[in-house]
């Protein structure tokens, strides 16, 4: 066999103008790394940070304090408890009510910011992004300063009327928790809506208006269909976050409002009943994962 050669064209260098030949370099071979090797680091981090603690919670939920091996007695005891049923009902209706309120308020505010020109509109849109980084208890404290028992609203009322106490005491009720959650989570609906509205072809709005469509009809037939995927994304996120919200309920001081996260805290910290706390935590996780899976199936079928 003859070696492969490459002819250079740099010019004659040998006798009688002959062109020298040099052997071609041997091809470099790279060892291909299997794909599963690259998947090992993220899988290991996920297993240590999430799967292992979750497995411990599930194990504790089927391990009664009196020993005797694995048992479903903690689940039976928790499910038979009226406190658990009340907490489950309260959690669901607060989450659904907050999600509906966030969808309605977020849609209206996003419409105003996106389509109604006013001074400072861009600054308000940027503030929505900043608002997303605020902790939930900060918004709750702000509401307490305004509507709390010794807040600004009650103080103004007593100064004007001379009454000994003000009329605003709703923050310690379920309605106060609902108001705080809507106030805090509405920007989570506005952000995807503003992104969707920025991609909307304004020519469609101009054509609809030129054909005699009023503002409400334009919103219903042109804007709303384009906003449905963003509404679904923001609404599902708010629903899952409200199901797991703890700080807002705690900082409002609503003692009669017990949600599943609050029940976990009460069972684990106040009563030291860790199996019951883990049972409630597993139920809360199952509901959240189930709702998220349902959202993924619906959005996939809708093409969102």
Short mmCIF file of C-alpha atoms in Angstrom, two decimals:
data_model
loop_
_atom_site.label_atom_id
_atom_site.label_comp_id
_atom_site.label_asym_id
_atom_site.label_seq_id
_atom_site.Cartn_x
_atom_site.Cartn_y
_atom_site.Cartn_z
CA UNK A 1 0.00 0.00 0.00
CA UNK A 2 1.19 3.54 -0.75
CA UNK A 3 1.00 6.37 1.73
CA UNK A 4 -1.46 9.16 1.02
CA UNK A 5 0.33 12.32 -0.04
CA UNK A 6 -0.68 15.94 -0.34
CA UNK A 7 0.74 18.16 -3.07
CA UNK A 8 1.70 21.67 -1.97
CA UNK A 9 1.45 24.66 -4.30
CA UNK A 10 3.78 27.05 -2.52
CA UNK A 11 6.15 27.08 -5.49
CA UNK A 12 9.14 25.14 -6.75
CA UNK A 13 11.64 24.37 -4.06
CA UNK A 14 13.44 21.31 -5.38
CA UNK A 15 15.59 20.80 -8.44
CA UNK A 16 14.05 21.64 -11.83
CA UNK A 17 11.05 23.24 -10.07
CA UNK A 18 9.74 19.97 -8.68
CA UNK A 19 7.01 20.23 -6.05
CA UNK A 20 7.78 18.38 -2.85
CA UNK A 21 5.23 16.07 -1.29
CA UNK A 22 4.60 15.66 2.39
CA UNK A 23 2.66 12.86 4.06
CA UNK A 24 -0.84 13.80 5.29
CA UNK A 25 -1.26 13.95 9.05
CA UNK A 26 -2.99 11.00 10.61
CA UNK A 27 -6.68 11.71 11.40
CA UNK A 28 -7.32 12.61 15.03
CA UNK A 29 -9.76 10.33 16.73
CA UNK A 30 -11.88 11.57 19.64
CA UNK A 31 -13.45 9.23 22.10
CA UNK A 32 -17.17 9.86 22.20
CA UNK A 33 -18.54 10.18 25.74
CA UNK A 34 -21.83 8.33 26.27
CA UNK A 35 -24.84 10.57 26.77
CA UNK A 36 -25.69 8.97 30.11
CA UNK A 37 -22.39 10.20 31.55
CA UNK A 38 -23.41 13.81 31.01
CA UNK A 39 -26.79 13.10 32.63
CA UNK A 40 -25.22 11.80 35.84
CA UNK A 41 -24.34 15.17 37.52
CA UNK A 42 -27.80 16.79 37.21
CA UNK A 43 -29.52 13.54 38.17
CA UNK A 44 -27.29 13.24 41.25
CA UNK A 45 -28.01 16.82 42.31
CA UNK A 46 -31.75 16.31 41.78
CA UNK A 47 -31.72 13.08 43.76
CA UNK A 48 -29.85 14.60 46.71
CA UNK A 49 -31.70 17.92 46.80
CA UNK A 50 -35.25 16.73 46.10
CA UNK A 51 -35.85 13.01 45.65
CA UNK A 52 -34.06 11.89 48.81
CA UNK A 53 -35.86 14.36 51.16
CA UNK A 54 -39.16 13.49 49.44
CA UNK A 55 -38.51 9.79 49.98
CA UNK A 56 -37.85 10.46 53.67
CA UNK A 57 -41.16 12.33 53.99
CA UNK A 58 -43.05 9.48 52.33
CA UNK A 59 -41.30 6.94 54.55
CA UNK A 60 -42.12 8.91 57.69
CA UNK A 61 -45.76 9.17 56.62
CA UNK A 62 -46.11 5.36 56.78
CA UNK A 63 -44.07 4.93 59.96
CA UNK A 64 -46.17 5.38 63.13
CA UNK A 65 -44.50 6.70 66.25
CA UNK A 66 -45.38 3.54 68.19
CA UNK A 67 -43.21 1.41 65.89
CA UNK A 68 -44.39 -1.82 64.39
CA UNK A 69 -43.04 -1.30 60.90
CA UNK A 70 -44.70 0.32 57.94
CA UNK A 71 -48.40 1.04 58.26
CA UNK A 72 -51.14 3.15 56.68
CA UNK A 73 -52.61 4.00 60.08
CA UNK A 74 -51.26 7.59 59.97
CA UNK A 75 -53.17 8.15 56.71
CA UNK A 76 -56.34 6.68 58.18
CA UNK A 77 -56.06 8.85 61.29
CA UNK A 78 -55.41 12.04 59.31
CA UNK A 79 -58.15 11.44 56.75
CA UNK A 80 -60.62 10.77 59.56
CA UNK A 81 -59.72 14.07 61.23
CA UNK A 82 -62.16 16.94 60.83
CA UNK A 83 -59.27 19.39 61.09
CA UNK A 84 -57.68 17.88 57.98
CA UNK A 85 -60.93 18.01 55.99
CA UNK A 86 -61.48 21.64 56.97
CA UNK A 87 -57.90 22.51 56.04
CA UNK A 88 -58.25 20.78 52.67
CA UNK A 89 -61.50 22.62 51.92
CA UNK A 90 -60.03 25.96 52.98
CA UNK A 91 -56.88 25.41 50.92
CA UNK A 92 -58.82 24.54 47.77
CA UNK A 93 -61.32 27.38 47.89
CA UNK A 94 -58.67 29.96 48.77
CA UNK A 95 -56.46 28.76 45.92
CA UNK A 96 -59.30 28.72 43.38
CA UNK A 97 -60.68 32.08 44.54
CA UNK A 98 -57.24 33.69 44.45
CA UNK A 99 -56.55 32.28 40.99
CA UNK A 100 -59.83 33.61 39.59
CA UNK A 101 -59.20 37.01 41.16
CA UNK A 102 -55.64 37.12 39.80
CA UNK A 103 -56.82 36.17 36.30
CA UNK A 104 -59.49 38.86 36.18
CA UNK A 105 -57.42 41.62 37.79
CA UNK A 106 -54.23 40.65 35.93
CA UNK A 107 -56.00 40.63 32.56
CA UNK A 108 -57.52 44.07 33.12
CA UNK A 109 -54.26 45.62 34.36
CA UNK A 110 -52.26 44.05 31.54
CA UNK A 111 -54.74 45.45 29.00
CA UNK A 112 -54.36 48.94 30.44
CA UNK A 113 -50.56 48.79 30.50
CA UNK A 114 -50.26 47.29 27.02
CA UNK A 115 -52.91 49.20 25.05
CA UNK A 116 -53.76 52.39 26.95
CA UNK A 117 -50.98 54.96 26.55
CA UNK A 118 -50.29 56.90 29.73
CA UNK A 119 -47.21 58.55 31.25
CA UNK A 120 -45.03 56.07 33.06
CA UNK A 121 -46.51 53.01 31.38
CA UNK A 122 -43.12 51.48 30.62
CA UNK A 123 -41.98 52.10 34.19
CA UNK A 124 -45.06 50.30 35.50
CA UNK A 125 -44.35 47.34 33.20
CA UNK A 126 -40.79 47.16 34.53
CA UNK A 127 -42.06 47.39 38.11
CA UNK A 128 -44.12 44.24 37.48
CA UNK A 129 -40.85 42.38 36.90
CA UNK A 130 -39.38 43.80 40.10
CA UNK A 131 -42.53 42.92 42.04
CA UNK A 132 -42.05 39.25 41.20
CA UNK A 133 -38.91 39.21 43.34
CA UNK A 134 -40.68 40.49 46.47
CA UNK A 135 -41.26 37.96 49.27
CA UNK A 136 -44.91 37.26 50.04
CA UNK A 137 -44.67 38.35 53.68
CA UNK A 138 -43.57 41.84 52.58
CA UNK A 139 -46.87 42.42 50.78
CA UNK A 140 -48.75 41.04 53.77
CA UNK A 141 -46.95 43.42 56.13
CA UNK A 142 -47.83 46.32 53.82
CA UNK A 143 -51.51 45.36 54.01
CA UNK A 144 -51.24 45.12 57.79
CA UNK A 145 -49.84 48.66 57.94
CA UNK A 146 -52.85 49.86 55.95
CA UNK A 147 -55.78 47.68 57.10
CA UNK A 148 -54.51 46.16 60.35
CA UNK A 149 -56.18 46.73 63.69
CA UNK A 150 -53.79 49.64 64.36
CA UNK A 151 -53.18 50.40 60.71
CA UNK A 152 -53.56 53.64 58.77
CA UNK A 153 -57.18 53.09 57.73
CA UNK A 154 -58.40 52.37 61.26
CA UNK A 155 -56.28 55.21 62.63
CA UNK A 156 -57.79 57.67 60.14
CA UNK A 157 -61.28 56.43 61.01
CA UNK A 158 -60.78 56.91 64.74
CA UNK A 159 -59.26 60.38 64.22
CA UNK A 160 -62.21 61.53 62.12
CA UNK A 161 -65.07 59.91 64.02
CA UNK A 162 -63.61 59.79 67.53
CA UNK A 163 -64.53 56.10 67.79
CA UNK A 164 -62.48 53.84 70.02
CA UNK A 165 -61.88 51.33 67.26
CA UNK A 166 -61.89 51.24 63.48
CA UNK A 167 -64.11 49.10 61.23
CA UNK A 168 -61.37 47.27 59.32
CA UNK A 169 -60.69 43.84 60.81
CA UNK A 170 -61.01 41.61 57.76
CA UNK A 171 -57.30 40.80 57.39
CA UNK A 172 -57.53 38.13 60.09
CA UNK A 173 -60.37 36.41 58.20
CA UNK A 174 -60.29 34.22 55.09
CA UNK A 175 -61.21 37.30 53.04
CA UNK A 176 -58.07 39.04 54.23
CA UNK A 177 -55.96 36.05 53.16
CA UNK A 178 -57.76 36.09 49.81
CA UNK A 179 -57.02 39.80 49.32
CA UNK A 180 -53.35 39.33 50.24
CA UNK A 181 -52.92 36.41 47.84
CA UNK A 182 -54.61 38.24 44.97
CA UNK A 183 -52.43 41.30 45.63
CA UNK A 184 -49.24 39.28 45.67
CA UNK A 185 -49.88 36.78 42.86
CA UNK A 186 -51.54 39.04 40.27
CA UNK A 187 -48.17 40.07 38.71
CA UNK A 188 -47.49 36.38 38.05
CA UNK A 189 -50.45 36.50 35.65
CA UNK A 190 -49.58 39.92 34.24
CA UNK A 191 -46.04 38.97 33.22
CA UNK A 192 -46.96 36.30 30.61
CA UNK A 193 -49.90 38.43 29.47
CA UNK A 194 -47.69 41.45 28.80
CA UNK A 195 -45.31 39.21 26.86
CA UNK A 196 -48.20 37.87 24.79
CA UNK A 197 -49.63 41.34 24.15
CA UNK A 198 -46.22 42.57 22.96
CA UNK A 199 -46.35 39.93 20.20
CA UNK A 200 -49.89 40.81 19.12
CA UNK A 201 -50.20 42.35 15.66
CA UNK A 202 -51.69 45.80 16.20
CA UNK A 203 -52.92 45.73 12.62
CA UNK A 204 -55.64 43.29 13.70
CA UNK A 205 -56.86 45.77 16.29
CA UNK A 206 -56.90 48.61 13.75
CA UNK A 207 -58.81 46.51 11.20
CA UNK A 208 -61.36 45.45 13.81
CA UNK A 209 -61.85 49.04 14.93
CA UNK A 210 -62.18 50.28 11.34
CA UNK A 211 -64.93 47.71 10.76
CA UNK A 212 -66.93 49.19 13.60
CA UNK A 213 -66.06 46.80 16.44
CA UNK A 214 -66.25 48.38 19.88
CA UNK A 215 -63.56 48.01 22.53
CA UNK A 216 -65.31 45.15 24.31
CA UNK A 217 -65.81 43.24 21.07
CA UNK A 218 -62.17 43.76 20.10
CA UNK A 219 -61.09 42.42 23.48
CA UNK A 220 -63.43 39.44 23.27
CA UNK A 221 -62.79 38.41 19.65
CA UNK A 222 -59.22 39.56 18.97
CA UNK A 223 -57.23 40.00 22.17
CA UNK A 224 -58.70 37.29 24.40
CA UNK A 225 -58.06 34.36 22.00
CA UNK A 226 -54.42 35.41 21.72
CA UNK A 227 -54.14 35.73 25.49
CA UNK A 228 -55.62 32.32 26.40
CA UNK A 229 -52.26 30.42 26.46
CA UNK A 230 -50.72 33.12 28.65
CA UNK A 231 -53.77 33.09 30.93
CA UNK A 232 -53.54 29.32 31.23
CA UNK A 233 -49.83 29.47 32.06
CA UNK A 234 -50.17 32.26 34.61
CA UNK A 235 -53.32 30.82 36.15
CA UNK A 236 -51.85 27.34 36.61
CA UNK A 237 -48.74 28.80 38.22
CA UNK A 238 -50.80 30.92 40.62
CA UNK A 239 -53.04 27.98 41.51
CA UNK A 240 -50.10 25.75 42.44
CA UNK A 241 -48.37 28.53 44.39
CA UNK A 242 -51.56 29.37 46.31
CA UNK A 243 -52.01 25.72 47.26
CA UNK A 244 -48.57 25.79 48.87
CA UNK A 245 -48.61 29.32 50.30
CA UNK A 246 -47.57 29.55 53.95
CA UNK A 247 -46.14 33.01 54.63
CA UNK A 248 -49.27 35.00 53.74
CA UNK A 249 -51.54 32.96 56.02
CA UNK A 250 -49.02 33.16 58.85
CA UNK A 251 -48.34 36.91 58.65
CA UNK A 252 -51.99 37.95 58.35
CA UNK A 253 -52.54 36.44 61.79
CA UNK A 254 -55.68 34.64 60.62
CA UNK A 255 -55.87 32.11 63.44
CA UNK A 256 -59.12 30.58 62.20
CA UNK A 257 -57.70 30.01 58.70
CA UNK A 258 -55.95 26.64 58.54
CA UNK A 259 -54.57 25.53 55.20
CA UNK A 260 -52.62 22.38 54.43
CA UNK A 261 -49.20 24.10 54.78
CA UNK A 262 -50.33 25.61 58.09
CA UNK A 263 -51.50 22.19 59.22
CA UNK A 264 -48.09 20.72 58.40
CA UNK A 265 -46.48 23.42 60.52
CA UNK A 266 -48.93 22.85 63.37
CA UNK A 267 -48.51 19.08 63.39
CA UNK A 268 -44.71 19.12 63.09
CA UNK A 269 -43.69 22.13 65.21
CA UNK A 270 -46.48 22.61 67.72
CA UNK A 271 -47.63 19.02 68.28
CA UNK A 272 -44.46 17.08 67.28
CA UNK A 273 -46.67 14.65 65.36
CA UNK A 274 -44.28 14.02 62.50
CA UNK A 275 -46.12 11.12 60.82
CA UNK A 276 -49.31 13.21 60.59
CA UNK A 277 -47.35 16.20 59.32
CA UNK A 278 -45.74 14.05 56.64
CA UNK A 279 -49.13 12.64 55.63
CA UNK A 280 -50.50 16.16 55.11
CA UNK A 281 -47.34 17.12 53.22
CA UNK A 282 -47.68 14.10 50.90
CA UNK A 283 -51.31 15.01 50.20
CA UNK A 284 -50.32 18.59 49.46
CA UNK A 285 -47.57 17.44 47.09
CA UNK A 286 -49.91 14.99 45.34
CA UNK A 287 -52.50 17.71 44.72
CA UNK A 288 -49.89 20.13 43.37
CA UNK A 289 -48.28 17.57 41.07
CA UNK A 290 -51.68 16.35 39.90
CA UNK A 291 -52.84 19.86 38.99
CA UNK A 292 -49.60 20.58 37.19
CA UNK A 293 -49.84 17.33 35.22
CA UNK A 294 -53.43 18.14 34.28
CA UNK A 295 -52.35 21.57 33.08
CA UNK A 296 -49.60 20.05 30.92
CA UNK A 297 -52.06 17.63 29.31
CA UNK A 298 -54.64 20.33 28.61
CA UNK A 299 -52.07 22.80 27.26
CA UNK A 300 -50.55 20.13 25.01
CA UNK A 301 -53.92 19.27 23.53
CA UNK A 302 -54.76 22.95 23.09
CA UNK A 303 -51.40 23.55 21.42
CA UNK A 304 -50.35 26.14 23.98
#
